mmCIF file of C-alpha atoms in Angstrom:
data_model
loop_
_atom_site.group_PDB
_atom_site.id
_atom_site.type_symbol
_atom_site.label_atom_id
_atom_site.label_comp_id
_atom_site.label_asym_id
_atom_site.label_seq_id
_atom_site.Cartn_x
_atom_site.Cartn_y
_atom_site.Cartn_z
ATOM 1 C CA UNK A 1 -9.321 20.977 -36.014
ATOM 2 C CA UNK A 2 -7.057 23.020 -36.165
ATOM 3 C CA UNK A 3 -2.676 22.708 -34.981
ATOM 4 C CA UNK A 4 -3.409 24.791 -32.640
ATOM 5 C CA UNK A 5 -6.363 23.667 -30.694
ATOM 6 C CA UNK A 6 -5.020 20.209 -31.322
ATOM 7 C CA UNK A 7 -1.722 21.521 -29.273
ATOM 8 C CA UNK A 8 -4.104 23.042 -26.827
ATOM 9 C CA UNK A 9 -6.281 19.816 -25.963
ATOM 10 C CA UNK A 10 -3.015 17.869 -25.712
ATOM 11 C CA UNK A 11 -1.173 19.946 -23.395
ATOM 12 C CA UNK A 12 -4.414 19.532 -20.808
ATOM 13 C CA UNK A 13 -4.986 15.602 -21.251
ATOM 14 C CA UNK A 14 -0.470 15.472 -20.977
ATOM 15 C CA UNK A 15 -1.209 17.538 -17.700
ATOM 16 C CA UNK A 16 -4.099 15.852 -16.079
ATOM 17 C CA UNK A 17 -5.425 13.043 -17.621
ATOM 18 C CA UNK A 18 -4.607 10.083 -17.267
ATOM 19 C CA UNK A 19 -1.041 8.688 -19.112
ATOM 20 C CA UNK A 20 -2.190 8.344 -23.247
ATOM 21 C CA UNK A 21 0.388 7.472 -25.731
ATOM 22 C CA UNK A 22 -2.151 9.297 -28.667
ATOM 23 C CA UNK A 23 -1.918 12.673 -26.315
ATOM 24 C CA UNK A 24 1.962 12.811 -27.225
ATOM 25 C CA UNK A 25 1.194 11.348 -30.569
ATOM 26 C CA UNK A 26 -1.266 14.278 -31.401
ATOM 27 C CA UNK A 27 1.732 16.607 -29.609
ATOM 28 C CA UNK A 28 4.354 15.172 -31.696
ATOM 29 C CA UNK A 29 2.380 15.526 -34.859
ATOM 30 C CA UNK A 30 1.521 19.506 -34.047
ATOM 31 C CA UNK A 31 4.581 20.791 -32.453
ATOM 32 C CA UNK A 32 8.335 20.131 -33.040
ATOM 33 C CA UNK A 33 10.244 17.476 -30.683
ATOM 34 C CA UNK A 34 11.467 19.985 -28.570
ATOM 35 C CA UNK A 35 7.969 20.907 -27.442
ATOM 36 C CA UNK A 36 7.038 17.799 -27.261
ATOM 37 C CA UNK A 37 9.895 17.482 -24.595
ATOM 38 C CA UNK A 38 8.344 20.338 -23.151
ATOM 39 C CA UNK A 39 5.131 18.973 -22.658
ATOM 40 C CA UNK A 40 6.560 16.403 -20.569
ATOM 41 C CA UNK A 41 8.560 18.731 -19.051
ATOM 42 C CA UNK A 42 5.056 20.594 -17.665
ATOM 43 C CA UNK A 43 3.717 17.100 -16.509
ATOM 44 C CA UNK A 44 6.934 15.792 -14.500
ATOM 45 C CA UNK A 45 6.929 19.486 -12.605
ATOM 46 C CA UNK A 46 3.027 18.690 -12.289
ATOM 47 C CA UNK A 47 3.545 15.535 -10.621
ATOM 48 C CA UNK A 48 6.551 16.601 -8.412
ATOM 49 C CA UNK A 49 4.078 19.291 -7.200
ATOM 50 C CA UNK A 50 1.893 16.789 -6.360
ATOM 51 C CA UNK A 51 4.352 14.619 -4.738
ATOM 52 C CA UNK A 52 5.016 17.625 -2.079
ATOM 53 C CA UNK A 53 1.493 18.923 -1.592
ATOM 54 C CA UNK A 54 0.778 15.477 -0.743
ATOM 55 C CA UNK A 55 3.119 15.135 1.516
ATOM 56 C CA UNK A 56 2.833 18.813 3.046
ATOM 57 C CA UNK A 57 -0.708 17.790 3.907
ATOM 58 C CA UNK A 58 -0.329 13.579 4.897
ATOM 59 C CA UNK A 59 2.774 13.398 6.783
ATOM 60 C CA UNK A 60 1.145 10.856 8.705
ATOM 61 C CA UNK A 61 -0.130 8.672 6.222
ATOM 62 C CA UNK A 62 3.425 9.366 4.550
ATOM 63 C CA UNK A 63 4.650 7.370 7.283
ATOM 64 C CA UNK A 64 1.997 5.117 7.450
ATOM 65 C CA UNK A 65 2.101 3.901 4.178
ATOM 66 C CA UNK A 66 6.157 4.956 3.257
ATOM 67 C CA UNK A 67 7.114 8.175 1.270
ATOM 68 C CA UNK A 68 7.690 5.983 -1.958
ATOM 69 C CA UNK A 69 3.969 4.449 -1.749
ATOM 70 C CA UNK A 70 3.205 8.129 -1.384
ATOM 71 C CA UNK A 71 5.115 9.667 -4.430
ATOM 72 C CA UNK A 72 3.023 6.876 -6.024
ATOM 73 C CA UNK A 73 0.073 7.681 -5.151
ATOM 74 C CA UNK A 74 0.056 11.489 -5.993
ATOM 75 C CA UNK A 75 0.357 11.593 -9.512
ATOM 76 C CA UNK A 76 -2.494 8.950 -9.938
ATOM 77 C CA UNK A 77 -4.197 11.232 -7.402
ATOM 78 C CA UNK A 78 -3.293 13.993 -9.785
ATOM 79 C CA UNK A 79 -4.989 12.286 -12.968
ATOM 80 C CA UNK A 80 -7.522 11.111 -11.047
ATOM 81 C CA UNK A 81 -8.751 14.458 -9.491
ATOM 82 C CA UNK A 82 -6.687 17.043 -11.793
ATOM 83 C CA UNK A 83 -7.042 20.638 -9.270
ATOM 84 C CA UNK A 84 -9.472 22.766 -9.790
ATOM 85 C CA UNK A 85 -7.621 26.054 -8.371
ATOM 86 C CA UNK A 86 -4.302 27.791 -8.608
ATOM 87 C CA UNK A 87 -3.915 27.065 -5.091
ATOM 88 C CA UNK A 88 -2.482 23.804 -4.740
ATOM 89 C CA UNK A 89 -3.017 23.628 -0.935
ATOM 90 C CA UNK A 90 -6.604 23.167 -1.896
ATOM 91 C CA UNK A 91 -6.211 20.229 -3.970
ATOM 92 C CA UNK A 92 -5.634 16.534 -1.994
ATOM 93 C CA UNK A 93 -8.897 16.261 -0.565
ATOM 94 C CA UNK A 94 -9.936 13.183 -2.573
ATOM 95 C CA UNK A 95 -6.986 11.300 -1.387
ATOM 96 C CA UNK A 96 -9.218 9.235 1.242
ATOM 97 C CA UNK A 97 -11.562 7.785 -1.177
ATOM 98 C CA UNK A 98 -8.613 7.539 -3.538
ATOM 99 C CA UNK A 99 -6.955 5.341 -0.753
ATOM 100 C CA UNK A 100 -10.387 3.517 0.572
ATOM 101 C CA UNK A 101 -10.393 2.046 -3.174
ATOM 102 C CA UNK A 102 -7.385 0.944 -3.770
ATOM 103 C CA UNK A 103 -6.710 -2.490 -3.729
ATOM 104 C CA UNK A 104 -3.570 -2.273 -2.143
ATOM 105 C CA UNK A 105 -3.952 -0.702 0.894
ATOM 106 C CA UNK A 106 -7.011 -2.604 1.721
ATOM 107 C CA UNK A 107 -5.404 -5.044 4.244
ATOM 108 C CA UNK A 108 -5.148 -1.518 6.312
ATOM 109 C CA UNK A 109 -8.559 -0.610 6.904
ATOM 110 C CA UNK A 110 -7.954 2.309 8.484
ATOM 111 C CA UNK A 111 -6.100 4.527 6.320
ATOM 112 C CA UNK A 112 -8.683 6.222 4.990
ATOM 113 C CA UNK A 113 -9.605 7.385 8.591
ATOM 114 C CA UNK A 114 -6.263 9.044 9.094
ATOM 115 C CA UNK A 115 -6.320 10.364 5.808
ATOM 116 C CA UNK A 116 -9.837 12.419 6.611
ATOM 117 C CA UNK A 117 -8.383 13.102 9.921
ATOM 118 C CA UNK A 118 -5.229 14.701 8.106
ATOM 119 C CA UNK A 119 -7.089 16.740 5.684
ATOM 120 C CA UNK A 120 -9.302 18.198 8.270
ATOM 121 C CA UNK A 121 -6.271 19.477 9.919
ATOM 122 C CA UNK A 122 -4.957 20.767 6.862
ATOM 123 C CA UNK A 123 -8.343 22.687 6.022
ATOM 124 C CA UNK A 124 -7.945 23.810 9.588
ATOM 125 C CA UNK A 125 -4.729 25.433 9.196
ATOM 126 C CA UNK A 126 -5.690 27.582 6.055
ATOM 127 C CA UNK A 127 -9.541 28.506 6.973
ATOM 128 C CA UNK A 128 -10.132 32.429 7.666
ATOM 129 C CA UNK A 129 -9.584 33.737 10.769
ATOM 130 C CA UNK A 130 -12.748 34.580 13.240
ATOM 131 C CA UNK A 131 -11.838 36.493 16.109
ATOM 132 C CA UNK A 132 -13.688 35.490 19.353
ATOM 133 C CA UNK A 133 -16.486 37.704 20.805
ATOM 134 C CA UNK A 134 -16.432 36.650 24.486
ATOM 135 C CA UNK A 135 -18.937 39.346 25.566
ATOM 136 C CA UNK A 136 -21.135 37.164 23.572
ATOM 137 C CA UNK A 137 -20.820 34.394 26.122
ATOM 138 C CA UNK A 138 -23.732 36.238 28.588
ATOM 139 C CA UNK A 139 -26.437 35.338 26.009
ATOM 140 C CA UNK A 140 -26.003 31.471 27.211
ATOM 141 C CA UNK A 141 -27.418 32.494 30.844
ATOM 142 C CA UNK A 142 -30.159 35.504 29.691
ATOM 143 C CA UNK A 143 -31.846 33.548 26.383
ATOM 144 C CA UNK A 144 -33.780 30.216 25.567
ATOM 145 C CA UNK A 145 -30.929 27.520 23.976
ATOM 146 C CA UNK A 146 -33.333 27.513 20.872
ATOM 147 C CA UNK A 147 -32.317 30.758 20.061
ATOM 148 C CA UNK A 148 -28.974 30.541 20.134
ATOM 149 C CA UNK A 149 -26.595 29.361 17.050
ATOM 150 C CA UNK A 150 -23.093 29.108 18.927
ATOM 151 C CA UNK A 151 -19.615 30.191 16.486
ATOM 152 C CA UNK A 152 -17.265 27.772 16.470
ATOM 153 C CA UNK A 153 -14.052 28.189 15.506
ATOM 154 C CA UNK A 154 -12.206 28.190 11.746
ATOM 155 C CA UNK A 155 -12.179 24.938 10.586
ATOM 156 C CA UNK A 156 -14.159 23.063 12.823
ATOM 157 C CA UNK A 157 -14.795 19.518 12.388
ATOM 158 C CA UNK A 158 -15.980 16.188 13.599
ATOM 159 C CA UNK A 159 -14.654 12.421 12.481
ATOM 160 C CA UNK A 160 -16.675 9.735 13.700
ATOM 161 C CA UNK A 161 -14.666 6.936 13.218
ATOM 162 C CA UNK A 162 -14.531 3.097 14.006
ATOM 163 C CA UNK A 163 -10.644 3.197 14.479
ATOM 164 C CA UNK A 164 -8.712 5.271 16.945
ATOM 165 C CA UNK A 165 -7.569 7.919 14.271
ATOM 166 C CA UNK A 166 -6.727 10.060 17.255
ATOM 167 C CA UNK A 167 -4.594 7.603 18.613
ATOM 168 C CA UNK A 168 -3.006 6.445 15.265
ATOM 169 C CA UNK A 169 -2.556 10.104 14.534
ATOM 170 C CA UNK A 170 -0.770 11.388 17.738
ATOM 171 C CA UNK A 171 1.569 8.116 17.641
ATOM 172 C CA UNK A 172 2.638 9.390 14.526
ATOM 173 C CA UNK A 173 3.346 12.820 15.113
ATOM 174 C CA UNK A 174 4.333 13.126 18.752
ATOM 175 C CA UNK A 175 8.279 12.163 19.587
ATOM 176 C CA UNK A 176 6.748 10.220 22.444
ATOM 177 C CA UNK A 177 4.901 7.809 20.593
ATOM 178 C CA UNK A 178 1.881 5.722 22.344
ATOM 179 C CA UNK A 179 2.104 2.563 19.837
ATOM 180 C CA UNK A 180 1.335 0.381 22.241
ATOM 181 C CA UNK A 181 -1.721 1.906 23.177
ATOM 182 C CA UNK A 182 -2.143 2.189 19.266
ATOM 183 C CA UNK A 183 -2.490 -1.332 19.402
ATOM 184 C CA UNK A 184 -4.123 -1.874 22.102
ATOM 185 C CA UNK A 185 -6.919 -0.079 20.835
ATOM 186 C CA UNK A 186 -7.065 -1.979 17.704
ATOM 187 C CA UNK A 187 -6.868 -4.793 19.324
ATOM 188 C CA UNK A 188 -10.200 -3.436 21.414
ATOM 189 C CA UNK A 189 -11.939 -2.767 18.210
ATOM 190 C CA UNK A 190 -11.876 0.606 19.627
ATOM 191 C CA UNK A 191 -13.369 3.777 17.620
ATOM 192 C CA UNK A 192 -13.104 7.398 18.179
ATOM 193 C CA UNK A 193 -14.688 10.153 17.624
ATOM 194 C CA UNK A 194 -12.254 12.936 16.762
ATOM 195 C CA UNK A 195 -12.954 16.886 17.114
ATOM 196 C CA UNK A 196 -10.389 19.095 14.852
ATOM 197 C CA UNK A 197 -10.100 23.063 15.400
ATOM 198 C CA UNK A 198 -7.942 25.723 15.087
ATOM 199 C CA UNK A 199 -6.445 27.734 18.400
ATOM 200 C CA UNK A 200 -4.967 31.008 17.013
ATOM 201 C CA UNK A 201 -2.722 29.841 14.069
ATOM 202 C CA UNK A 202 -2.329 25.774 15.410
ATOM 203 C CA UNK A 203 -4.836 22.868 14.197
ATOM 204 C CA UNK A 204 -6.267 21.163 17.168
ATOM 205 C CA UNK A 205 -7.186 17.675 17.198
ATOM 206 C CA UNK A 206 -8.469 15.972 20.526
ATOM 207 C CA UNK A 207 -10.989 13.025 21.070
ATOM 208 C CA UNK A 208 -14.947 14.251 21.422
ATOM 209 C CA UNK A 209 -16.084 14.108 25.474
ATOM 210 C CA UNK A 210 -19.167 11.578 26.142
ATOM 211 C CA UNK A 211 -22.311 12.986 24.001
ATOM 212 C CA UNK A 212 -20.091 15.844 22.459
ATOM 213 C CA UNK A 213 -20.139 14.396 18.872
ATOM 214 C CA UNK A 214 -23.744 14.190 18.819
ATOM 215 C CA UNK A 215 -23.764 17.867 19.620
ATOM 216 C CA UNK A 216 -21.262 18.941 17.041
ATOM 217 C CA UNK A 217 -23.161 17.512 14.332
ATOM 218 C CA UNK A 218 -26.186 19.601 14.571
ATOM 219 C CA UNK A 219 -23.919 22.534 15.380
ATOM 220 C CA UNK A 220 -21.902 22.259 12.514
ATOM 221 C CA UNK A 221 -25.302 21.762 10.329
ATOM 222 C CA UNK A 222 -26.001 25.692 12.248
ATOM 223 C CA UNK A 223 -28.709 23.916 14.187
ATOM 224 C CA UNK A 224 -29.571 25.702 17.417
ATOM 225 C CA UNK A 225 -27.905 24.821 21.472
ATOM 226 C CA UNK A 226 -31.627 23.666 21.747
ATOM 227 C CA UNK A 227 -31.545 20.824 19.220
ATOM 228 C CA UNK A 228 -27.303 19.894 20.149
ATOM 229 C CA UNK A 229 -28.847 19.542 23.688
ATOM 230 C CA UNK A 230 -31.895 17.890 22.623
ATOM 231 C CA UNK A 231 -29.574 15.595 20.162
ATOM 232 C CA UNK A 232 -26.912 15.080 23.089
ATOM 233 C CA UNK A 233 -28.226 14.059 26.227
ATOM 234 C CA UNK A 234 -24.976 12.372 27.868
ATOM 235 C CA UNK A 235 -23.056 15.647 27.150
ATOM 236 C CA UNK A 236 -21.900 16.947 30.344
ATOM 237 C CA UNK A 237 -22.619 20.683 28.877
ATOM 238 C CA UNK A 238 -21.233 22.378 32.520
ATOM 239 C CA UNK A 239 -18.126 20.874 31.816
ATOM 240 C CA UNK A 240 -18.032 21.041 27.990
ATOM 241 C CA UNK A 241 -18.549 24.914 27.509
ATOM 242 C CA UNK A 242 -15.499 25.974 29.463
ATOM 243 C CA UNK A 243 -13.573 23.634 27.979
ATOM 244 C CA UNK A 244 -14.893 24.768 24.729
ATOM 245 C CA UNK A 245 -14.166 28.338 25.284
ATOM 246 C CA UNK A 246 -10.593 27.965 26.899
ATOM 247 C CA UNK A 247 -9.351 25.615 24.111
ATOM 248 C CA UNK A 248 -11.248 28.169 21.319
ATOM 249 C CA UNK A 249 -13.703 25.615 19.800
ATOM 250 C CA UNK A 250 -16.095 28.452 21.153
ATOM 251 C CA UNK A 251 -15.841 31.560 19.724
ATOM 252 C CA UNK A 252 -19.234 33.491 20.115
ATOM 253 C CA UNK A 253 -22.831 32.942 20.876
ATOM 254 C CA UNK A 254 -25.542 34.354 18.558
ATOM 255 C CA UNK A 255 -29.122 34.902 18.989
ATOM 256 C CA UNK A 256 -31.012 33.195 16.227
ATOM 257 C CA UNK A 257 -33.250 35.643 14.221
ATOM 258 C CA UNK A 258 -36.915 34.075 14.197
ATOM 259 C CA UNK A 259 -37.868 34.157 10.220
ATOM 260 C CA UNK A 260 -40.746 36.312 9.074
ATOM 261 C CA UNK A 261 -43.876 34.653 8.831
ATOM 262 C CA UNK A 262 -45.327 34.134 5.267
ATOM 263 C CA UNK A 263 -47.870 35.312 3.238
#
C-alpha cells in the first residue's frame, strides 16, 4: 500500500470511525507530526460540528437529558452513523435508536419518543415547499373518496406513541410550562398520538383528533380518502377537514388516475 493511500484510509477512520490508536499510528508513520496534529485537528472540528447540529435539532432532549450528556452523545453519534451528505442538517436522524440503546438513559423510557418527535420537526422545517391549491378542495363534494389522494403538507408526519411526547415536548419549549400535567400524564400511563406539519415556514406539532391517526397512516402511505375513511371510522371527518385546511395539513385534493389495465 502505498503512503499515500495509507494517509488517505487514515484520515477517514480519524474522521468517522470509531476512536483507534493504530489509525494515528498508521498517520504518524506516513505523515510528519504536524499532520498528524492535523488530523486531529479535522476530527475535534468534526465533533464540535456534531455537538451543534445536535443541539440545533434536540433542544428538547438537550434539556431533557443536560447539554453535557448531549456533547457526549454526538460524537459517538458521529462514529456511530458518520453523515452521508455535505449537509449536516441531514445527519442526526439515528439519534433515537442511538438513545433507545443506550444503557444509560434507559431508566427514561421515553426519550426516544421525544427524540423522533424532534427530528420530525426538524425534517419539517427543511422539506420543499408545496404551495396549496385550494380550488382543488371542490373535488371532495363532486368525486367518489376512492379517487381521491389528498396533498398534505411538507413534512408531514405521524408519532404514535405510548408517552405524551406532545406534552413532554411543549413543556419544554413553551415559557409557560405544563409540567404538572407532564406528570400527570405519566402518571396516567397516558400515550399520544402526535401529528407534525409545516404552516408556511413554522413546524407544527399538535396531538391527532379521535380516529385521525388511523387516517394519516394510509394517507401518508398515498392510500386513497376511501381507504383513510374506511381505516378511520371514529374520525369526525366534518370537523377534521376544516381544521386540516385552516391549519395547512391540507394542501390539495387530487383525483387518483385509475391504472391501465394489462395485457
Amino acid at each position: 500500500m502505498s503512503p499515500l493511500i495509507a494517509q488517505q484510509q487514515a484520515l477517514i477512520r480519524t474522521l468517522f470511525d470509531s476512536p483507534s490508536h493504530d489509525a494515528m499510528k498508521i498517520v504518524a508513520d506516513c505523515a510528519i507530526d504536524t499532520g498528524a496534529r492535523g488530523l486531529k485537528a479535522y476530527q475535534a472540528n468534526g465533533h464540535a460540528l456534531a455537538r451543534r447540529a445536535l443541539h440545533a435539532a434536540y433542544p428538547v432532549l438537550s434539556q431533557l437529558i443536560g447539554l453535557e450528556s448531549m456533547d457526549d452523545l454526538a460524537p459517538a453519534l458521529w462514529h456511530a452513523h458518520p453523515p452521508q451528505a455535505g449537509d449536516l442538517a441531514l445527519w442526526g436522524s439515528d439519534l433515537a435508536d442511538f438513545v433507545a440503546a443506550s444503557p444509560q438513559l434507559r431508566d427514561t423510557p421515553f426519550l426516544p419518543d421525544v427524540a423522533r418527535l424532534e427530528w420530525a420537526l426538524h425534517h419539517a422545517a427543511g422539506a420543499l415547499d408545496a404551495p396549496p391549491d385550494a380550488a382543488t378542495l371542490a373535488l371532495l363534494s363532486t368525486e367518489d373518496p376512492d379517487m381521491l389522494q389528498l396533498e398534505l403538507a411538507p413534512g408531514a408526519a405521524l408519532l404514535c406513541s405510548p408517552w405524551p411526547v406532545v406534552a413532554i415536548w411543549a413543556a419544554h419549549e413553551s415559557e409557560s410550562a405544563g409540567f404538572d400535567e407532564v406528570h400527570r400524564l405519566l402518571q396516567a400511563g397516558t400515550g399520544e398520538n402526535a401529528v407534525v406539519w409545516r404552516q408556511g415556514f413554522k413546524p407544527q406539532v399538535r396531538v391527532a383528533l379521535e380516529g385521525e391517526a388511523d387516517a394519516l397512516a394510509v394517507l401518508l402511505q398515498h392510500g386513497t380518502l376511501g381507504a383513510a375513511l374506511d381505516a378511520a371510522p371514529g374520525l369526525d371527518v366534518a370537523a377534521w377537514l376544516p381544521l386540516a385546511v385552516q391549519t395547512g395539513l391540507l394542501l390539495a385534493v387530487r383525483v387518483v388516475v385509475p391504472a391501465a389495465p394489462s395485457r
